[in-house]
CSV table of C-alpha atoms and ligand atoms in Angstrom, one decimal:
chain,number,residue,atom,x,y,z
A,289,UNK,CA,-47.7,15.7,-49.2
A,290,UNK,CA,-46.8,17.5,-45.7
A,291,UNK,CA,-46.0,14.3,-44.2
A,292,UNK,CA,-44.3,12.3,-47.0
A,293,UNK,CA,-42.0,15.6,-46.9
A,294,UNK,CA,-41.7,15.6,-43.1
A,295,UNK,CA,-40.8,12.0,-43.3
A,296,UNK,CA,-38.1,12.4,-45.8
A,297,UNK,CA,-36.5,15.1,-43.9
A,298,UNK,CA,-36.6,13.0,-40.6
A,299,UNK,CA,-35.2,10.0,-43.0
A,300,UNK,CA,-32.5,12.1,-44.5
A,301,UNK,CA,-31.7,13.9,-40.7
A,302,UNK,CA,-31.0,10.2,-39.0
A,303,UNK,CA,-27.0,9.0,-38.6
A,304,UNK,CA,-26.6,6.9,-41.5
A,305,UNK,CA,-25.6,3.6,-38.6
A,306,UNK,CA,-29.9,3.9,-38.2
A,307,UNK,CA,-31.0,4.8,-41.7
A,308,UNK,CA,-29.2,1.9,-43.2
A,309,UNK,CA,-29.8,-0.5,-40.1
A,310,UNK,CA,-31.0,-3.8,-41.9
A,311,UNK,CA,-34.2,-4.1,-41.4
A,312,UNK,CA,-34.8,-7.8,-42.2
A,313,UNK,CA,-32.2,-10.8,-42.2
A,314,UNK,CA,-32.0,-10.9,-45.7
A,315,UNK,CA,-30.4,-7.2,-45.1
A,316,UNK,CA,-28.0,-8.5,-43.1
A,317,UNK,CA,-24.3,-9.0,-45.0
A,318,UNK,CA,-21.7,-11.6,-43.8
A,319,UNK,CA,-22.3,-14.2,-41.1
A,320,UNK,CA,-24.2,-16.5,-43.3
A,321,UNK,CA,-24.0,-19.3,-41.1
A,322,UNK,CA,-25.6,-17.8,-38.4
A,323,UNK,CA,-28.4,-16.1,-40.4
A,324,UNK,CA,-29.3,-19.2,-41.7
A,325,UNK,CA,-29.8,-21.1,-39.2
A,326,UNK,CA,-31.4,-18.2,-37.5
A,327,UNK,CA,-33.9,-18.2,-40.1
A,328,UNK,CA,-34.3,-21.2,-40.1
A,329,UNK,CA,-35.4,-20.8,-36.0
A,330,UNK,CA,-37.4,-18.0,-36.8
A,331,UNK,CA,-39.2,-19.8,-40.3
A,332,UNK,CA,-40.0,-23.4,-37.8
A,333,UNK,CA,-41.0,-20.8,-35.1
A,334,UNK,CA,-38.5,-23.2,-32.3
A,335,UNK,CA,-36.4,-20.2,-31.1
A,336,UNK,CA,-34.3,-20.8,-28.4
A,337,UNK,CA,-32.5,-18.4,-26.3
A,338,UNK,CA,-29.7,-17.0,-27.2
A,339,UNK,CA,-26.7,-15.5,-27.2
A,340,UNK,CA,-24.9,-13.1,-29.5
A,341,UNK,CA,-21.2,-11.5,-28.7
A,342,UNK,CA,-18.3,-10.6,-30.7
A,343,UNK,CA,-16.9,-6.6,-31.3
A,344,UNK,CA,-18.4,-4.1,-31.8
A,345,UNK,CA,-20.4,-2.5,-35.3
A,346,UNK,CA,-20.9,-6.7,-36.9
A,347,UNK,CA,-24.4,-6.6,-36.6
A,348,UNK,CA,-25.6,-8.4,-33.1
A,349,UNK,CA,-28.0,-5.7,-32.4
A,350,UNK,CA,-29.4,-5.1,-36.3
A,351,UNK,CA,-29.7,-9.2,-35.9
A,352,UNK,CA,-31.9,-9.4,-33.4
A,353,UNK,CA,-34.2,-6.4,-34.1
A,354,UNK,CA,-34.4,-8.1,-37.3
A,355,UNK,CA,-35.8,-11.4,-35.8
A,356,UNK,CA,-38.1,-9.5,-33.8
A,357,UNK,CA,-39.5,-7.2,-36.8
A,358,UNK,CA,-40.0,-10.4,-38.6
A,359,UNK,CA,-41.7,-12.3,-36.4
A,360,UNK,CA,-43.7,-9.8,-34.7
A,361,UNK,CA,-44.8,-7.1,-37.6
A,362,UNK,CA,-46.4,-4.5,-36.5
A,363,UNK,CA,-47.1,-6.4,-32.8
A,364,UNK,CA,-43.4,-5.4,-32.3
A,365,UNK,CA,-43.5,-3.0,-29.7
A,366,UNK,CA,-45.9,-5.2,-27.3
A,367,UNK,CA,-44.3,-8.8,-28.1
A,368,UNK,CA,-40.4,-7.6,-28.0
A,369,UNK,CA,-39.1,-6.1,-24.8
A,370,UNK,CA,-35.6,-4.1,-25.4
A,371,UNK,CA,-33.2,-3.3,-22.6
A,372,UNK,CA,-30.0,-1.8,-23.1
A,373,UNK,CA,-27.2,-0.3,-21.4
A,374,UNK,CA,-28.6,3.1,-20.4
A,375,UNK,CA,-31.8,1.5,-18.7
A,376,UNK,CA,-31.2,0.9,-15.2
A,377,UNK,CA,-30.8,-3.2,-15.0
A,378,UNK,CA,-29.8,-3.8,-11.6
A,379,UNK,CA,-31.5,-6.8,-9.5
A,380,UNK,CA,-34.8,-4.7,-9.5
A,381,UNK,CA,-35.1,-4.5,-13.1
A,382,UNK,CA,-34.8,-8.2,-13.9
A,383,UNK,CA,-37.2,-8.9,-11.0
A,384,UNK,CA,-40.0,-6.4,-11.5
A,385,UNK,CA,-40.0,-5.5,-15.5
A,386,UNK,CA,-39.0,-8.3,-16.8
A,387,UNK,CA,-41.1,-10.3,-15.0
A,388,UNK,CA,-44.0,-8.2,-15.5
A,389,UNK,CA,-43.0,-8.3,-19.6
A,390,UNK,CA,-42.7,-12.3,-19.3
A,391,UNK,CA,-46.0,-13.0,-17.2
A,392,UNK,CA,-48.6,-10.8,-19.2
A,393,UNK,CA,-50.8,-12.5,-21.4
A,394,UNK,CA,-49.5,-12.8,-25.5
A,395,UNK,CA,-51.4,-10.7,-28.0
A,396,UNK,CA,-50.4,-13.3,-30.9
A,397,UNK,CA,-51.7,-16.5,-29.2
A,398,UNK,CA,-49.1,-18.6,-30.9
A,399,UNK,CA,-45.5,-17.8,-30.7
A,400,UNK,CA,-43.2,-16.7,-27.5
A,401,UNK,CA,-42.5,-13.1,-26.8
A,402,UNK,CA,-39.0,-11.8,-27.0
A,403,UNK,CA,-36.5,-9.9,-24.4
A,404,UNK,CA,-33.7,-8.5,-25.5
A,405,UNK,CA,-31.3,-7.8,-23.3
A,406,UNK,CA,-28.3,-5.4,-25.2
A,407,UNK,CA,-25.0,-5.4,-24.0
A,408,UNK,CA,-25.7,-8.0,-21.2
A,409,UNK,CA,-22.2,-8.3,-20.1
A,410,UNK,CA,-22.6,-4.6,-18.2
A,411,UNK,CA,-25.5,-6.5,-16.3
A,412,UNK,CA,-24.2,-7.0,-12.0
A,413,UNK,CA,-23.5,-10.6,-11.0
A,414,UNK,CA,-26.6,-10.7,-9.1
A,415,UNK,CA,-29.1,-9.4,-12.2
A,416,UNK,CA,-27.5,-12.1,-13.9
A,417,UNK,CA,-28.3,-14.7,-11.0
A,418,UNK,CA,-31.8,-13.7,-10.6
A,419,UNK,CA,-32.4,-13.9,-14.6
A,420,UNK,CA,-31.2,-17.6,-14.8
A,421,UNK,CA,-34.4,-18.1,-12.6
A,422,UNK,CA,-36.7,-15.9,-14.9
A,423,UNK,CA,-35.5,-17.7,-17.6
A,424,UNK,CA,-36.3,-21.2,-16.4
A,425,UNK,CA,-39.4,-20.4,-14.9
A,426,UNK,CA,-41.2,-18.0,-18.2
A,427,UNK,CA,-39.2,-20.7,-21.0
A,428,UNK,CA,-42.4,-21.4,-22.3
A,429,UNK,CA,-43.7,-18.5,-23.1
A,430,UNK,CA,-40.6,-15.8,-23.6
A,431,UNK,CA,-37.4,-16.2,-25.0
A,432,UNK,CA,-34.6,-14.2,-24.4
A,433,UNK,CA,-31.9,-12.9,-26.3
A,434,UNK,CA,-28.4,-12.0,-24.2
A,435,UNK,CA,-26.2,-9.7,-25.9
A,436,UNK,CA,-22.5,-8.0,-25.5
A,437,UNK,CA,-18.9,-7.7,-26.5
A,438,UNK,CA,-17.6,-10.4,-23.9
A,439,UNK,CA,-18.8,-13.6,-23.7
A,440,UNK,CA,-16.4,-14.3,-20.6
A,441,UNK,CA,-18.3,-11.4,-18.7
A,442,UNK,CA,-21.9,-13.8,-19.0
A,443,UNK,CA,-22.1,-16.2,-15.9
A,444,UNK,CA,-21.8,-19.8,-17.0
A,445,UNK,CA,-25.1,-20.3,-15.5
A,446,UNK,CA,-26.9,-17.9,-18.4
A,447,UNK,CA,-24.5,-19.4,-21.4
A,448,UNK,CA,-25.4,-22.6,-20.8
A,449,UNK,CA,-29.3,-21.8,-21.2
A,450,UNK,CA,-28.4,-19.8,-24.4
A,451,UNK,CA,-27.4,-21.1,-28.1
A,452,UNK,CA,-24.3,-18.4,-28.4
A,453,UNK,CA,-23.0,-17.2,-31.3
A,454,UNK,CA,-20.1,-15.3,-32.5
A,455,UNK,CA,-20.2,-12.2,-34.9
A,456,UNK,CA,-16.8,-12.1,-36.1
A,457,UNK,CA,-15.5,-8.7,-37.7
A,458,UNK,CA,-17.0,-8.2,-41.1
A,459,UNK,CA,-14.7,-9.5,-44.0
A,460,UNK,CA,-13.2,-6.3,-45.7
A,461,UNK,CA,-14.7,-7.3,-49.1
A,462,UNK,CA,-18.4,-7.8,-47.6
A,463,UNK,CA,-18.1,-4.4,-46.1
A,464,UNK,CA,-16.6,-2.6,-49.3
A,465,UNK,CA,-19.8,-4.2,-51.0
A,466,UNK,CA,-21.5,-2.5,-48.4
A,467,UNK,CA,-20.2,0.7,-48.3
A,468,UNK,CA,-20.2,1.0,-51.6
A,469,UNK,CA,-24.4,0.6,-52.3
A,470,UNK,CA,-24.8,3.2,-49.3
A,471,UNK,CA,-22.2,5.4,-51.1
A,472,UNK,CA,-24.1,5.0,-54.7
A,473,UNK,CA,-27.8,6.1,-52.6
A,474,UNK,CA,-26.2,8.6,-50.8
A,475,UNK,CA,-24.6,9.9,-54.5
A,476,UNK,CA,-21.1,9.9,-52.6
A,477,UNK,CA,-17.9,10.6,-54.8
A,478,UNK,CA,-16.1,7.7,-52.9
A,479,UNK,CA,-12.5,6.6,-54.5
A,480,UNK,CA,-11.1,3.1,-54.5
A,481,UNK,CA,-8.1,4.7,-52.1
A,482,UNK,CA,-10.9,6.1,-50.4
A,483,UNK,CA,-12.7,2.9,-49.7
A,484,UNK,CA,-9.3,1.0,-48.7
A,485,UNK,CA,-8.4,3.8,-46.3
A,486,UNK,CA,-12.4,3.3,-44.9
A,487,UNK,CA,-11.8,-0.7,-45.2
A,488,UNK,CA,-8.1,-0.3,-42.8
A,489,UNK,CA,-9.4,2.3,-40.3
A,490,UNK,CA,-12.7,0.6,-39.6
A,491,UNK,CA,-11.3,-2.9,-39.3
A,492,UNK,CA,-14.5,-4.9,-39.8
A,493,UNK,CA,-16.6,-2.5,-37.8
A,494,UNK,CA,-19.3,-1.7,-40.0
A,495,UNK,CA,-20.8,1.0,-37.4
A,496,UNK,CA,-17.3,3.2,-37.5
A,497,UNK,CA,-17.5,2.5,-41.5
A,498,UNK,CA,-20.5,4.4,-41.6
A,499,UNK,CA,-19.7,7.1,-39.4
A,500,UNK,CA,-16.4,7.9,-40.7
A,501,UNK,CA,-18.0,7.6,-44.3
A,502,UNK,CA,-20.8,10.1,-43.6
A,503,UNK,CA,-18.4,12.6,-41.6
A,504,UNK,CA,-15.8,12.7,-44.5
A,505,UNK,CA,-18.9,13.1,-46.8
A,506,UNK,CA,-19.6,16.3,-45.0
A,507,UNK,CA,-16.7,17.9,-44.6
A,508,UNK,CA,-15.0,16.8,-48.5
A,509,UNK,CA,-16.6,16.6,-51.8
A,510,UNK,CA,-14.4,13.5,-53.1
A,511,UNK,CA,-14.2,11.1,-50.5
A,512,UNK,CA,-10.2,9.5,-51.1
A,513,UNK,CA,-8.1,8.7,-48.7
A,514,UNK,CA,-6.3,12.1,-47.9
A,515,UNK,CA,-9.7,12.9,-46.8
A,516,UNK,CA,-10.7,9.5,-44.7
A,517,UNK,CA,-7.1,10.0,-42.7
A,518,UNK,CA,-7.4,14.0,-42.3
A,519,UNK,CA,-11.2,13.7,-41.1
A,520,UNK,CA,-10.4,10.8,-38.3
A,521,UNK,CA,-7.3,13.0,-37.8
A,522,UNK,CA,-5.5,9.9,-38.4
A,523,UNK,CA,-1.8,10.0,-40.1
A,524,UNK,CA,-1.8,9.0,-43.9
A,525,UNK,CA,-0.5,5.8,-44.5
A,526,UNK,CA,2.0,8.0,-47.2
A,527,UNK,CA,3.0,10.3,-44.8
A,528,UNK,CA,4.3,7.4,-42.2
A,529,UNK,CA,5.9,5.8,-44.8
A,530,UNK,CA,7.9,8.8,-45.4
A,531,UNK,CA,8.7,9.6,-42.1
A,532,UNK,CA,10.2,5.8,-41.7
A,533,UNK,CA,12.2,6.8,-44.5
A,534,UNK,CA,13.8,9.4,-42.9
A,535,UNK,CA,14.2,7.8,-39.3
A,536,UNK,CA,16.4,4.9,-41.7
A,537,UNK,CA,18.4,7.4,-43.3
A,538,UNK,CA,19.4,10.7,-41.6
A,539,UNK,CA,21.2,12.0,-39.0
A,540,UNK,CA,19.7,13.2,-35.4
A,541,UNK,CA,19.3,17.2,-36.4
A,542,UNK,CA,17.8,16.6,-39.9
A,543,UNK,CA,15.3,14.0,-38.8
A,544,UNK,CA,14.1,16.5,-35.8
A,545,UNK,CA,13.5,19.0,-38.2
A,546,UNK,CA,11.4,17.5,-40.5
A,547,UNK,CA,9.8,15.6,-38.0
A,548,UNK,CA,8.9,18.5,-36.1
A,549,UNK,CA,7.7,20.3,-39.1
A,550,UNK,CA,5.4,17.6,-40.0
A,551,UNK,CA,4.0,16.9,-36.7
A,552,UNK,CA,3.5,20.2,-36.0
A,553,UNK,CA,1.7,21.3,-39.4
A,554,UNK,CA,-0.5,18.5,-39.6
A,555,UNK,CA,-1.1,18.6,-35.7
A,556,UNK,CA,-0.6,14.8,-34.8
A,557,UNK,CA,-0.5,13.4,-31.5
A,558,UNK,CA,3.0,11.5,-31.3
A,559,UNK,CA,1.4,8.4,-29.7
A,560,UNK,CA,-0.9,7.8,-33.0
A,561,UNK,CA,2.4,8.7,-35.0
A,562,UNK,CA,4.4,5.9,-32.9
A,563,UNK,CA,1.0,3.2,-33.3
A,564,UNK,CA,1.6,3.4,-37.2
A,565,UNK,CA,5.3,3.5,-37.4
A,566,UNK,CA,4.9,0.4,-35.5
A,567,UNK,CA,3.0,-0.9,-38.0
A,568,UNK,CA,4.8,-0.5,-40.7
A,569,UNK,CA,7.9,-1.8,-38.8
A,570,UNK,CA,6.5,-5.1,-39.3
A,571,UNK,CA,6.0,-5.0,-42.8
A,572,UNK,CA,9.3,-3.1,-43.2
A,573,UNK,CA,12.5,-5.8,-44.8
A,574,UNK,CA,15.1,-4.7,-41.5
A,575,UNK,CA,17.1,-7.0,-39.2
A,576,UNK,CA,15.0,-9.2,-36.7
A,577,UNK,CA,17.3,-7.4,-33.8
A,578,UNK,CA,16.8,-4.3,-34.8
A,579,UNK,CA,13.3,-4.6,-35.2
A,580,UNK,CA,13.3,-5.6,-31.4
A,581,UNK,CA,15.4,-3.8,-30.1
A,582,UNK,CA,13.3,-0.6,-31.5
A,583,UNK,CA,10.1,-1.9,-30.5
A,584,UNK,CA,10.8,-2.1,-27.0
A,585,UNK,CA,12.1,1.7,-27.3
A,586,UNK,CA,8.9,2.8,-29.0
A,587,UNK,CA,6.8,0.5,-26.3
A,588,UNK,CA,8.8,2.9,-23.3
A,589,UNK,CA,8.0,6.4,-25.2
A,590,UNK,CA,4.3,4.9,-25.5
A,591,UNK,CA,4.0,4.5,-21.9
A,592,UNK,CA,6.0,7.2,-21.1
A,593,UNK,CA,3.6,9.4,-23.4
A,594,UNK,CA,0.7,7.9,-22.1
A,595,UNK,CA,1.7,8.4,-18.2
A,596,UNK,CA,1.6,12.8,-19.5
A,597,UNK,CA,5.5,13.0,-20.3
A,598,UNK,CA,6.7,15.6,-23.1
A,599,UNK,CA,5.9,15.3,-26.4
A,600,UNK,CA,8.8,17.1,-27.5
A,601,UNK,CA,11.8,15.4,-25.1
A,602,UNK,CA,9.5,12.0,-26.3
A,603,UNK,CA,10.1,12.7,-30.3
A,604,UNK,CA,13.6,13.3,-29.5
A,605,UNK,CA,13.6,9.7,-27.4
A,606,UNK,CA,12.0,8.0,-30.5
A,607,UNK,CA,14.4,9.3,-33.2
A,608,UNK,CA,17.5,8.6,-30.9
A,609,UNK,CA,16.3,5.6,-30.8
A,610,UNK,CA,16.3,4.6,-34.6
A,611,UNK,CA,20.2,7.0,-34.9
A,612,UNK,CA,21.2,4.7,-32.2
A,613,UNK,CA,19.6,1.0,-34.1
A,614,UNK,CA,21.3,2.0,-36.9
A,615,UNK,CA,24.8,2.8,-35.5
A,616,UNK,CA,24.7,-0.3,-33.4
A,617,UNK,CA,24.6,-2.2,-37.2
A,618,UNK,CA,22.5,-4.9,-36.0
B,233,LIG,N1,-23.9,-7.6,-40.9
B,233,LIG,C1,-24.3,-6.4,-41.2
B,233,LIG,N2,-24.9,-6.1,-42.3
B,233,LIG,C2,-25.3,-4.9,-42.6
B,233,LIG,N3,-25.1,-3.8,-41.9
B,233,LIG,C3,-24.5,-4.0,-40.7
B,233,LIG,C4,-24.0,-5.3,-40.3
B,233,LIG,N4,-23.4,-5.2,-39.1
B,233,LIG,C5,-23.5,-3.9,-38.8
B,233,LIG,N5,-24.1,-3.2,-39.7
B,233,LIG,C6,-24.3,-1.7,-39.7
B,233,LIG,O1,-23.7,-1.2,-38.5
B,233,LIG,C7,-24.6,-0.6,-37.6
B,233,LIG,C8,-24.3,-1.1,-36.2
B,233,LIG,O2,-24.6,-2.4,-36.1
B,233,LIG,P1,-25.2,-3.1,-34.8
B,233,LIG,O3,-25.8,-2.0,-33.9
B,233,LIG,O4,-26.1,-4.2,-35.1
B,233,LIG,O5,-23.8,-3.6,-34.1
B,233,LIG,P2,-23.6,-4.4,-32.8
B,233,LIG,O6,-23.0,-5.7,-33.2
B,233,LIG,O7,-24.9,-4.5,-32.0
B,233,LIG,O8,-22.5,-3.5,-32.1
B,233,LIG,P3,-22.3,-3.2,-30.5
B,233,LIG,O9,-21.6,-4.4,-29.9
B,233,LIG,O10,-21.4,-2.0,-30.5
B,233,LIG,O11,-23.7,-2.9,-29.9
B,233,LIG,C9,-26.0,-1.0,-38.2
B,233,LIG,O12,-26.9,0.0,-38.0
B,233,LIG,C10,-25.8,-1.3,-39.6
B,233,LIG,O13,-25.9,-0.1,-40.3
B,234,LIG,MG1,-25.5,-3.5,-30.2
């Protein structure tokens, strides 16, 4: 009972990116092509090497652990060899561990043992060099899996030995899916606003899904969208809109004020204010010439702001900015 209970506690302790990490392929949402035909490697037992890349939070990692879980059971640990980032994987590395990994003898008699290699495109040009050898020369009995963000950042050599495939960002309706099971075992209060705000800040990363859903479950009891944006300390979508509103209708002193009242209460930074009224610019029904002529204003405050310049003289710039668009009758 002890150690059912100690589990559960460990279970219900771990970020909810690793207690709801797929553990099989079946798990695995969108990218039905590739897990198909990944199965479908795994099932005939021809695996090839390969390569997985595309942004972050789609799955590449949950994928291949996956694969390895499945064919491996519990052999996992001593079959499937798992590198990432933080290990040391310099020119030494590759030579000595890998090579010691790829030339011990197999504990299943059949079927290759597996390298994995996460976020590959950190490795040095000359780790990557010396593993196009190991791959040729242990093919027939490892296979390796190559993964990262940028496939441009793999030598040619190493793609080339690799089947490569792209994880595209998840689909926003796969993901709500998603979200939405995890939020019905997790016995989450999670609006439809809520979700949408989750859907728009997480952009088809499942990974910052999760962890923005599990730190606004913490901090709020109903999970809607005033409590997404205010826990990311992101602006609400409302409150830009608003603010656009006033930029295309007042004059200089009034629009300070409230701005300045806004900003100030809710404690934005300007530069995260200026990335969503720039957003909405586009959706916004205003001459083309105006529209340009204020985005190249708002992409010199940006710099400006980024290079450590004055928020305050900044908000002024951006506001003159629209006073001026608008008296210039485009
Ligand atoms: N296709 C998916 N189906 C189900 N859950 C997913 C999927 N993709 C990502 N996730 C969730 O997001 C978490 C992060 O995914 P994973 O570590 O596989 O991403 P990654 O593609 O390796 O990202 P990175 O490039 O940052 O390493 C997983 O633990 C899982 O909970
Ligand atoms: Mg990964």
């Amino acid at each position: 009972m002890a150690g059912t209970a100690m589990q559960l506690d460990e279970e219900s302790d771990l970020p909810w990116v690793e207690k709801y990490r797929p553990n099989s392929l079946s798990d695995l949402v969108a990218h039905e092509a590739i897990i198909s035909t990944i199965t479908r490697f795994v099932e005939e037992k021809k695996l090839p090497h390969l390569l997985f890349y595309g942004p972050p939070g789609t799955g590449k990692t949950s994928t291949i652990l996956a694969v390895a879980k499945q064919m491996y059971g519990k052999y996992f640990s001593s079959m499937a060899l798992e590198l990432n980032a933080s290990d040391d994987r310099g020119i030494n590395v590759v030579r000595d561990q890998i090579k010691a990994f790829a030339s011990t003898q197999q504990i299943i008699s059949k079927g290759v043992k597996l390298v994995i290699l996460d976020e590959a495109d950190s490795m040095t040009n000359a780790a990557q060099f010396a593993l196009r050898r190991i791959i040729e020369k242990y093919t027939k009995t490892t296979r390796f899996c190559l993964i990262g963000n940028y496939v441009s950042k793999i030598i040619p050599a190493l793609q080339s030995r690799c089947t490569r495939f792209r994880f595209m960002p998840l689909p926003y309706d796969v993901a709500a899916t998603r979200i939405r099971e995890i939020s019905v075992c997790e016995g989450l209060n999670l609006t439809d606003d809520g979700l949408n705000a989750l859907l728009d800040l997480g952009q088809g990363d499942m990974r910052k899904n999760l962890n923005i859903l599990q730190s606004t479950s913490m901090a709020f009891k109903v999970i809607d969208s005033d409590a997404v944006y205010s826990c990311t300390g992101n602006p609400n979508p409302r409150l830009i809109d608003r603010l656009c509103e006033i930029l295309l209708s007042m004059n200089f002193t009034e629009i300070y004020a409230e701005f300045n009242e806004d900003r100030i209460t809710l404690g934005f930074a300007l530069s995260d204010i200026i990335r969503e009224i720039h957003k909405n610019m586009i959706k916004i029904d205003f001459p083309e010439k105006m529209k340009i002529f204020l985005i190249k204003r708002m992409s010199e405050i940006e710099m400006r702001l980024s290079s450590g310049a004055s928020e305050k003289v900044q908000l002024g710039s951006l506001i003159g900015a629209f006073v001026e668009a608008r008296a210039l009758q485009f």
